[in-house]
Coordinates of C-alpha atoms and ligand atoms in Angstrom, one line a residue:
X1 CA 18.8 -15.2 -15.6
X2 CA 17.8 -17.0 -18.9
X3 CA 14.2 -16.3 -19.8
X4 CA 14.3 -18.7 -22.4
X5 CA 15.4 -22.1 -23.2
X6 CA 17.8 -22.8 -26.1
X7 CA 14.5 -24.5 -27.6
X8 CA 12.2 -21.7 -27.0
X9 CA 14.4 -19.0 -28.6
X10 CA 14.9 -21.5 -31.6
X11 CA 11.2 -21.6 -32.0
X12 CA 11.0 -17.7 -31.5
X13 CA 13.7 -17.1 -33.9
X14 CA 14.6 -19.7 -36.0
X15 CA 11.8 -21.8 -36.9
X16 CA 9.0 -20.2 -35.7
X17 CA 6.7 -22.7 -37.3
X18 CA 3.9 -24.6 -36.1
X19 CA 2.8 -27.6 -37.8
X20 CA 3.8 -27.2 -41.2
X21 CA 0.4 -28.4 -42.6
X22 CA -1.2 -26.0 -40.5
X23 CA 1.0 -23.1 -41.9
X24 CA 1.0 -24.1 -45.5
X25 CA -1.7 -22.3 -47.5
X26 CA -3.7 -24.5 -49.5
X27 CA -3.5 -23.3 -53.2
X28 CA -6.4 -21.9 -54.9
X29 CA -8.5 -22.8 -51.5
X30 CA -9.4 -21.1 -48.1
X31 CA -9.9 -24.5 -46.4
X32 CA -9.4 -28.0 -46.8
X33 CA -11.0 -30.9 -44.7
X34 CA -8.8 -33.7 -43.5
X35 CA -9.9 -36.6 -41.1
X36 CA -12.8 -34.2 -40.4
X37 CA -10.7 -31.5 -39.1
X38 CA -10.8 -28.3 -40.8
X39 CA -7.4 -27.0 -41.5
X40 CA -7.6 -23.4 -42.4
X41 CA -4.2 -21.3 -42.3
X42 CA -6.2 -18.5 -41.1
X43 CA -8.9 -19.7 -38.2
X44 CA -8.4 -19.6 -34.4
X45 CA -9.2 -22.8 -32.4
X46 CA -13.0 -23.8 -31.5
X47 CA -14.6 -21.9 -28.6
X48 CA -12.0 -18.6 -29.1
X49 CA -14.0 -16.0 -27.6
X50 CA -15.0 -13.2 -30.0
X51 CA -16.0 -9.9 -28.0
X52 CA -16.1 -6.4 -27.9
X53 CA -15.2 -3.9 -24.7
X54 CA -16.5 -0.7 -23.5
X55 CA -16.4 1.1 -20.4
X56 CA -19.3 2.8 -18.0
X57 CA -18.2 6.3 -18.0
X58 CA -17.8 6.2 -22.1
X59 CA -21.0 4.7 -22.8
X60 CA -23.7 5.0 -20.3
X61 CA -24.7 8.7 -19.9
X62 CA -27.7 9.0 -17.3
X63 CA -25.0 10.6 -15.1
X64 CA -27.4 12.2 -12.7
X65 CA -30.2 9.4 -12.9
X66 CA -31.3 7.2 -10.2
X67 CA -29.0 8.2 -7.4
X68 CA -25.8 8.0 -9.4
X69 CA -23.1 9.9 -7.4
X70 CA -20.6 12.0 -9.1
X71 CA -17.0 10.5 -10.3
X72 CA -13.7 12.1 -10.8
X73 CA -14.5 12.3 -14.6
X74 CA -17.8 14.2 -14.1
X75 CA -15.8 16.8 -12.5
X76 CA -12.9 16.9 -14.9
X77 CA -15.0 16.9 -18.0
X78 CA -16.8 19.6 -16.4
X79 CA -14.3 21.5 -15.5
X80 CA -13.5 24.4 -18.3
X81 CA -10.6 23.4 -20.8
X82 CA -9.9 20.0 -19.8
X83 CA -11.6 18.0 -22.6
X84 CA -11.9 18.6 -26.3
X85 CA -14.9 21.1 -26.8
X86 CA -15.8 20.4 -23.0
X87 CA -17.2 17.3 -24.2
X88 CA -18.6 15.2 -21.2
X89 CA -19.9 11.6 -20.5
X90 CA -23.6 13.2 -19.4
X91 CA -25.1 11.7 -22.2
X92 CA -22.2 9.8 -24.0
X93 CA -24.7 7.0 -25.9
X94 CA -27.2 6.5 -23.7
X95 CA -26.9 3.1 -23.1
X96 CA -28.2 3.2 -19.6
X97 CA -31.3 3.8 -21.6
X98 CA -30.6 2.0 -24.6
X99 CA -28.6 -1.4 -23.6
X100 CA -31.5 -3.7 -24.8
X101 CA -31.3 -2.4 -28.5
X102 CA -27.6 -2.3 -28.0
X103 CA -27.4 -6.1 -27.2
X104 CA -29.7 -7.1 -29.9
X105 CA -27.2 -5.2 -32.3
X106 CA -24.4 -7.3 -30.7
X107 CA -26.4 -10.5 -30.9
X108 CA -27.1 -10.0 -34.9
X109 CA -23.8 -9.5 -35.7
X110 CA -22.7 -12.8 -33.8
X111 CA -20.8 -11.3 -30.8
X112 CA -19.8 -14.0 -28.3
X113 CA -18.9 -11.8 -25.4
X114 CA -19.4 -8.4 -24.0
X115 CA -16.6 -6.5 -21.6
X116 CA -18.6 -3.8 -19.9
X117 CA -17.4 -2.0 -16.8
X118 CA -19.5 -0.9 -13.7
X119 CA -19.7 2.7 -12.4
X120 CA -18.6 2.4 -8.8
X121 CA -20.4 5.9 -8.0
X122 CA -23.9 4.2 -9.4
X123 CA -23.7 1.4 -6.7
X124 CA -22.0 3.5 -4.0
X125 CA -22.5 6.9 -4.4
X126 CA -20.3 7.9 -2.1
X127 CA -17.5 5.1 -2.6
X128 CA -18.1 3.5 0.8
X129 CA -21.4 3.3 2.6
X130 CA -24.7 3.3 1.5
X131 CA -25.8 1.0 -1.5
X132 CA -27.9 2.5 -4.3
X133 CA -30.1 -0.7 -5.1
X134 CA -31.6 1.3 -8.3
X135 CA -27.9 1.3 -9.6
X136 CA -27.4 -2.2 -8.9
X137 CA -30.4 -3.0 -10.5
X138 CA -29.4 -1.5 -13.5
X139 CA -26.3 -4.0 -13.9
X140 CA -28.5 -6.9 -12.9
X141 CA -30.9 -5.9 -16.0
X142 CA -27.9 -5.8 -18.1
X143 CA -26.3 -9.0 -17.3
X144 CA -29.8 -10.9 -17.7
X145 CA -30.3 -9.1 -21.3
X146 CA -26.7 -10.4 -22.2
X147 CA -27.3 -14.0 -21.1
X148 CA -30.7 -13.8 -22.8
X149 CA -29.0 -13.0 -26.1
X150 CA -26.5 -16.1 -25.3
X151 CA -23.5 -13.2 -24.9
X152 CA -21.0 -14.0 -22.1
X153 CA -20.3 -11.1 -19.8
X154 CA -17.1 -9.9 -18.6
X155 CA -17.2 -7.4 -15.7
X156 CA -14.6 -4.8 -14.9
X157 CA -15.0 -3.4 -11.5
X158 CA -12.8 -0.1 -12.1
X159 CA -12.6 1.8 -15.3
X160 CA -11.3 5.0 -14.1
X161 CA -14.6 6.7 -12.8
X162 CA -13.4 6.9 -8.9
X163 CA -16.3 8.2 -7.0
X164 CA -15.6 12.5 -6.4
X165 CA -15.9 11.5 -2.4
X166 CA -13.2 9.3 -2.2
X167 CA -11.2 11.8 -4.4
X168 CA -12.1 14.6 -1.9
X169 CA -10.4 12.3 0.8
X170 CA -7.4 11.9 -1.3
X171 CA -8.2 9.3 -3.9
X172 CA -5.5 6.7 -4.7
X173 CA -2.9 8.7 -2.7
X174 CA -5.0 7.3 0.3
X175 CA -4.3 3.7 1.2
X176 CA -8.0 3.6 2.3
X177 CA -9.1 3.8 -1.0
X178 CA -7.8 0.4 -1.4
X179 CA -10.1 -0.6 1.2
X180 CA -12.9 1.0 -0.4
X181 CA -12.3 -0.8 -3.6
X182 CA -12.0 -4.3 -2.2
X183 CA -15.4 -3.9 -0.3
X184 CA -17.0 -2.5 -3.5
X185 CA -15.5 -5.4 -5.4
X186 CA -16.9 -7.9 -2.9
X187 CA -20.1 -6.3 -3.0
X188 CA -20.4 -6.6 -6.4
X189 CA -19.1 -10.1 -7.0
X190 CA -21.7 -11.4 -4.3
X191 CA -24.4 -9.7 -6.4
X192 CA -23.7 -10.8 -10.0
X193 CA -21.3 -13.8 -9.9
X194 CA -24.5 -16.2 -10.2
X195 CA -24.5 -15.2 -13.8
X196 CA -21.2 -13.3 -14.4
X197 CA -18.3 -15.7 -14.3
X198 CA -15.6 -13.2 -15.1
X199 CA -14.4 -10.3 -13.4
X200 CA -11.5 -7.9 -13.9
X201 CA -10.7 -5.8 -11.1
X202 CA -9.4 -2.8 -12.7
X203 CA -8.5 -1.4 -16.3
X204 CA -5.1 0.1 -17.1
X205 CA -3.6 1.0 -13.7
X206 CA -0.8 3.1 -15.6
X207 CA -3.6 5.1 -17.5
X208 CA -5.5 6.1 -14.4
X209 CA -2.4 6.7 -12.0
X210 CA -1.3 9.2 -14.8
X211 CA -4.1 11.5 -13.8
X212 CA -2.0 12.4 -10.7
X213 CA 0.9 13.5 -13.0
X214 CA -0.7 15.1 -15.9
X215 CA -3.7 17.3 -17.1
X216 CA -5.0 15.1 -19.6
X217 CA -6.9 12.7 -17.4
X218 CA -8.8 13.0 -14.1
X219 CA -8.3 14.0 -11.4
X220 CA -5.6 16.1 -13.4
X221 CA -3.4 16.7 -10.4
X222 CA 0.6 17.4 -10.5
X223 CA 2.1 15.0 -7.5
X224 CA 5.7 14.3 -6.9
X225 CA 7.6 11.4 -8.1
X226 CA 7.5 9.8 -4.8
X227 CA 3.7 10.3 -4.2
X228 CA 3.1 9.0 -7.6
X229 CA 5.1 5.8 -6.6
X230 CA 3.0 5.6 -3.6
X231 CA -0.3 5.9 -5.3
X232 CA 0.3 3.5 -7.8
X233 CA 1.3 1.3 -5.2
X234 CA -2.1 1.6 -3.4
X235 CA -3.6 0.6 -6.9
X236 CA -2.1 -2.4 -7.1
X237 CA -2.7 -3.3 -3.6
X238 CA -6.3 -2.6 -4.1
X239 CA -6.4 -4.9 -7.3
X240 CA -4.8 -7.5 -4.9
X241 CA -7.7 -6.9 -2.2
X242 CA -9.9 -7.0 -4.7
X243 CA -9.2 -10.3 -6.0
X244 CA -9.1 -11.4 -2.4
X245 CA -12.8 -9.8 -1.9
X246 CA -14.1 -11.2 -5.4
X247 CA -13.0 -14.6 -4.3
X248 CA -14.5 -14.5 -0.8
X249 CA -17.9 -13.3 -1.9
X250 CA -18.2 -15.2 -5.3
X251 CA -20.0 -18.1 -6.3
X252 CA -17.8 -21.2 -7.3
X253 CA -16.1 -21.1 -10.5
X254 CA -15.8 -17.2 -10.9
X255 CA -12.6 -16.5 -12.7
X256 CA -10.9 -13.3 -11.8
X257 CA -8.1 -11.3 -13.6
X258 CA -7.2 -7.8 -14.7
X259 CA -7.2 -5.7 -17.7
X260 CA -3.6 -4.3 -18.1
X261 CA -2.0 -2.1 -20.8
X262 CA 1.5 -3.9 -20.4
X263 CA 4.2 -1.8 -22.2
X264 CA 3.9 -3.9 -25.4
X265 CA 7.8 -4.5 -26.0
X266 CA 8.4 -5.8 -29.4
X267 CA 11.4 -6.7 -31.0
X268 CA 12.3 -4.2 -33.6
X269 CA 14.0 -7.1 -35.6
X270 CA 13.0 -10.7 -35.1
X271 CA 16.4 -11.9 -34.0
X272 CA 17.5 -13.8 -30.9
X273 CA 19.3 -10.7 -29.3
X274 CA 16.2 -8.3 -30.0
X275 CA 13.8 -10.9 -28.7
X276 CA 15.9 -11.7 -25.7
X277 CA 16.1 -7.6 -25.0
X278 CA 11.9 -7.2 -25.5
X279 CA 11.5 -10.1 -22.8
X280 CA 13.8 -8.3 -20.5
X281 CA 12.2 -5.3 -21.5
X282 CA 8.7 -6.4 -20.6
X283 CA 9.7 -7.2 -17.2
X284 CA 11.6 -4.1 -16.3
X285 CA 9.4 -1.7 -18.1
X286 CA 6.0 -2.9 -16.4
X287 CA 8.0 -3.2 -12.7
X288 CA 5.5 -1.0 -10.8
X289 CA 2.2 -2.7 -12.0
X290 CA 2.2 -5.9 -13.9
X291 CA 5.6 -7.4 -12.6
X292 CA 4.8 -6.6 -8.9
X293 CA 1.4 -8.4 -9.5
X294 CA 2.9 -11.0 -11.2
X295 CA 5.7 -11.9 -9.0
X296 CA 5.0 -9.9 -5.5
X297 CA 7.9 -8.2 -5.7
X298 CA 9.1 -4.6 -7.5
X299 CA 12.2 -5.4 -9.5
X300 CA 15.6 -4.1 -8.0
X301 CA 16.4 -1.7 -10.9
X302 CA 13.1 -0.2 -10.5
X303 CA 13.6 0.6 -6.6
X304 CA 17.2 1.6 -7.2
X305 CA 16.2 4.0 -10.0
X306 CA 13.6 5.6 -7.5
X307 CA 15.9 6.0 -4.6
X308 CA 14.1 8.0 -2.1
X309 CA 11.1 8.2 -4.0
X310 CA 10.4 4.2 -3.8
X311 CA 7.0 3.6 -2.4
X312 CA 6.9 2.2 1.0
X313 CA 5.7 -1.3 1.5
X314 CA 5.1 -4.3 3.6
X315 CA 5.7 -8.3 3.2
X316 CA 1.9 -8.8 3.7
X317 CA 1.0 -6.1 1.0
X318 CA 3.4 -7.8 -1.5
X319 CA 1.9 -11.3 -1.0
X320 CA -1.5 -9.5 -1.2
X321 CA -0.6 -7.7 -4.5
X322 CA 0.4 -11.1 -6.0
X323 CA -2.7 -12.9 -5.5
X324 CA -3.3 -15.6 -8.1
X325 CA -5.1 -14.7 -10.9
X326 CA -7.2 -16.9 -13.5
X327 CA -6.3 -15.0 -16.4
X328 CA -4.6 -11.9 -17.6
X329 CA -6.2 -9.2 -19.4
X330 CA -4.1 -7.6 -22.1
X331 CA -5.1 -4.2 -23.9
X332 CA -2.8 -4.1 -26.8
X333 CA -2.8 -0.7 -29.3
X334 CA 0.7 0.0 -30.0
X335 CA 4.2 -1.4 -30.2
X336 CA 7.2 -0.1 -28.1
X337 CA 10.0 -1.2 -30.4
X338 CA 13.0 -2.8 -28.5
X339 CA 16.4 -3.5 -29.8
X340 CA 19.2 -5.0 -27.5
X341 CA 21.8 -2.6 -26.0
X342 CA 25.2 -2.9 -24.9
X343 CA 24.3 -1.4 -21.7
X344 CA 23.8 -2.5 -18.0
X345 CA 20.0 -2.6 -18.8
X346 CA 20.7 -4.6 -22.1
X347 CA 17.9 -3.1 -24.1
X348 CA 16.7 0.2 -25.3
X349 CA 13.1 1.4 -26.3
X350 CA 13.1 3.1 -29.7
X351 CA 11.6 6.3 -30.2
X352 CA 8.5 6.9 -33.0
X353 CA 10.2 8.9 -36.0
X354 CA 7.6 12.0 -36.6
X355 CA 6.5 10.6 -39.9
X356 CA 5.6 7.1 -38.4
X357 CA 2.6 5.9 -39.4
X358 CA -0.6 6.1 -36.7
X359 CA -4.6 5.9 -36.5
X360 CA -6.4 9.2 -35.3
X361 CA -4.9 9.4 -32.1
X362 CA -1.4 10.9 -31.7
X363 CA -0.4 7.8 -29.4
X364 CA -1.8 5.2 -31.6
X365 CA 1.3 4.2 -33.8
X366 CA 0.5 1.1 -35.9
X367 CA 2.7 -2.0 -34.9
X368 CA 0.4 -5.4 -35.4
X369 CA 3.4 -7.6 -34.4
X370 CA 2.5 -6.2 -31.1
X371 CA -0.5 -8.7 -31.0
X372 CA 1.8 -11.5 -31.5
X373 CA 4.7 -10.3 -29.1
X374 CA 2.7 -9.1 -26.3
X375 CA 1.0 -12.0 -25.4
X376 CA 3.8 -14.3 -26.4
X377 CA 6.5 -12.7 -23.9
X378 CA 4.0 -12.4 -21.5
X379 CA 3.3 -16.0 -21.6
X380 CA 7.0 -16.7 -21.8
X381 CA 7.8 -14.5 -18.8
X382 CA 5.1 -15.3 -16.4
X383 CA 3.1 -18.4 -17.5
X384 CA -0.4 -17.3 -16.7
X385 CA -2.7 -19.9 -17.0
X386 CA -4.9 -18.1 -19.6
X387 CA -4.8 -14.6 -21.3
X388 CA -7.4 -12.6 -22.7
X389 CA -6.8 -9.7 -25.4
X390 CA -9.1 -7.3 -23.4
X391 CA -8.7 -4.4 -25.5
X392 CA -7.4 -3.8 -29.4
X393 CA -8.9 -1.2 -31.8
X394 CA -8.4 2.0 -33.7
X395 CA -9.5 5.4 -33.9
X396 CA -10.4 7.2 -37.2
X397 CA -12.0 10.2 -38.5
X398 CA -15.3 8.6 -39.4
X399 CA -17.9 10.4 -41.5
X400 CA -21.0 9.2 -43.0
X401 CA -21.2 8.9 -46.9
X402 CA -24.3 10.4 -48.7
X403 CA -25.5 6.8 -48.7
X404 CA -25.5 6.7 -45.1
X405 CA -22.4 3.9 -44.6
X406 CA -19.0 4.6 -43.1
X407 CA -16.2 3.1 -45.2
X408 CA -13.6 2.9 -42.5
X409 CA -10.8 0.9 -44.4
X410 CA -8.2 2.5 -41.9
X411 CA -9.6 0.5 -39.1
X412 CA -10.4 -2.7 -41.3
X413 CA -6.5 -2.6 -42.1
X414 CA -5.4 -2.2 -38.9
X415 CA -7.8 -4.9 -37.3
X416 CA -6.9 -7.6 -40.0
X417 CA -3.3 -7.1 -39.4
X418 CA -3.2 -7.1 -35.6
X419 CA -5.6 -10.3 -36.0
X420 CA -3.2 -11.8 -38.4
X421 CA -0.6 -11.7 -35.6
X422 CA -2.7 -12.9 -32.8
X423 CA -3.6 -15.8 -35.0
X424 CA 0.2 -16.4 -35.4
X425 CA 0.5 -16.3 -31.5
X426 CA -2.6 -18.5 -30.8
X427 CA -1.5 -21.0 -33.5
X428 CA 2.1 -21.4 -31.8
X429 CA 0.2 -22.1 -28.3
X430 CA 0.2 -18.9 -26.8
X431 CA -2.6 -19.3 -24.5
X432 CA -4.9 -16.6 -25.7
X433 CA -8.2 -17.6 -25.2
X434 CA -10.5 -14.5 -26.7
X435 CA -10.3 -11.2 -27.8
X436 CA -12.5 -8.2 -27.1
X437 CA -12.5 -5.2 -29.7
X438 CA -12.4 -1.5 -28.5
X439 CA -15.2 -0.5 -29.3
X440 CA -18.6 -1.5 -30.4
X441 CA -20.0 2.0 -30.5
X442 CA -18.3 5.2 -30.8
X443 CA -18.1 6.7 -27.3
X444 CA -16.5 9.6 -25.0
X445 CA -12.9 9.1 -25.5
X446 CA -11.9 10.5 -22.2
X447 CA -10.0 13.9 -23.1
X448 CA -10.5 13.7 -26.8
X449 CA -14.4 13.9 -26.3
X450 CA -16.4 12.7 -29.2
X451 CA -13.8 13.8 -31.7
X452 CA -11.8 10.5 -32.2
X453 CA -14.1 7.6 -32.7
X454 CA -13.3 4.0 -31.9
X455 CA -16.5 2.3 -32.7
X456 CA -17.1 -0.3 -35.4
X457 CA -20.6 1.2 -35.2
X458 CA -21.1 5.0 -36.1
X459 CA -23.0 6.8 -33.1
X460 CA -24.8 10.2 -34.6
X461 CA -24.6 11.8 -30.9
X462 CA -27.3 14.1 -31.8
X463 CA -30.2 11.4 -32.6
X464 CA -28.3 8.5 -30.9
X465 CA -29.0 6.4 -34.0
X466 CA -26.1 3.6 -34.5
X467 CA -25.0 2.8 -38.2
X468 CA -22.6 -0.4 -38.6
X469 CA -19.2 0.8 -40.4
X470 CA -17.4 -1.7 -42.9
X471 CA -15.5 -2.6 -39.7
X472 CA -18.5 -4.1 -38.3
X473 CA -19.2 -6.1 -41.3
X474 CA -15.3 -7.2 -41.2
X475 CA -15.7 -8.3 -37.8
X476 CA -19.1 -10.1 -38.4
X477 CA -17.1 -12.3 -40.9
X478 CA -13.9 -12.8 -38.6
X479 CA -16.5 -14.2 -35.9
X480 CA -18.7 -16.3 -38.4
X481 CA -15.5 -17.9 -40.2
X482 CA -13.6 -18.1 -36.6
X483 CA -10.5 -16.7 -38.3
X484 CA -9.5 -14.5 -41.3
X485 CA -10.0 -16.6 -44.3
Ligands
PNW1 C1 -7.9 2.2 -23.4 N1 -2.3 5.8 -24.9 O1 -7.2 3.7 -23.1 C2 -8.7 2.5 -22.3 O2 -9.1 1.5 -21.6 C3 -10.1 2.7 -22.9 O3 -11.0 3.5 -22.1 C4 -9.9 4.0 -24.4 O4 -11.2 4.3 -24.6 C5 -9.2 3.5 -25.2 O5 -8.0 2.2 -24.6 C6 -9.0 3.9 -26.5 O6 -8.1 5.0 -26.2 C7 -5.9 4.1 -23.4 O7 -2.1 7.0 -24.9 C8 -5.6 5.6 -23.6 O8 -1.4 4.9 -24.9 C9 -4.5 6.0 -24.0 C10 -3.5 4.9 -24.4 C11 -3.4 4.1 -24.1 C12 -5.0 3.5 -23.8

């Protein structure tokens, strides 16, 4: 199969140029006016949505309040030895009580959109059955406060915090969990879609299913490859059933998508052969999640590789999994460098050398071009209607200076370079409509606890005081200028 036309390949590899006038910097000035259009070599299209993202368990706290039931992350973080320092999300950023002030802070820096997630067990404490209206009311208040501040809410329905009661019944190993998720998703969409236009079913399926094969995330189990393939199938099925339930319950005009951390295949050198290899790799490497959601079938190579461990499925499930989406959300942090190989597969993913530059998480290797290539290849291979970058950001070992500021120039460096590459993609016509920086506040970084900070606001977890970092000022300027210069 030819993924690229000759013309596209030439565009990508030879003359990867948008209209020359747009690209050419104007000597000595950042901007020049022409026919009343601002030509700025570093700007984004008018209406580009600048946002920030967070998730319920990482920021809310109030773990035991107003009828919330426990989730697998409460259980996991309270199990000795599971998280750094024994940290939990019991209090986190206390956003449950402080959301009004935080939304004011968002407004004051010009943030246009906020991506938050809903804690399933706050709304339905046991995962199925009785609805906890107090939990629902909290999200109603959050949405109202966002709208009042002129901030567009983007709502994720599942960001890893499965109700513990459902885990006790098998969690994602049980197909019933998919049905429970769809019921919950429909319920929330019915309640919020009069004011929330954008819903994402799930965040990073590959990350939360990894909790069934490693000890670093909830539920911290060790299942067989066959069981992993089957439970991952249940998760993508839950996504598809969720899409249908949201559409059935939501007001007209509601847009539905997913936030996925696709394997971000990036050609190691920008030549035609490596670009082609990266395009092949993005389909194959995302076989069990993004590819099946886009195409409604598992690639042959994936099923062959698994052999007897392949998931069981039927045709109707496959149609459900591939329910059409209004947008796709991509979480992009790192590159996976690909080069062409003389093998049946046609490509190989290169390992990172030990000395490769990273941010303050061992997995967070730096490769700004990932924010060009991931949306570019996704657009090329699957042609989604719209793309949002639903997460991008960096961890750092931040500390307050004696003057009480945080000079996180590492994070500023990271963001500036990644955004340059996003701008490159958008300028070439890749349909990216917005960007959500992870994260507005330092927060509970899962098994890494509070040690690895991702916020553009520093949080003193003893006092809950928020202090803007230099990166908050950087981002404020990006938003204000709708670009990098
Ligand atoms: C994402 N990796 O997680 C999540 O969506 C957030 O909840 C999280 O806080 C954020 O990124 C920063 O970590 C990831 O190992 C965690 O490649 C780990 C990886 C990727 C994403």
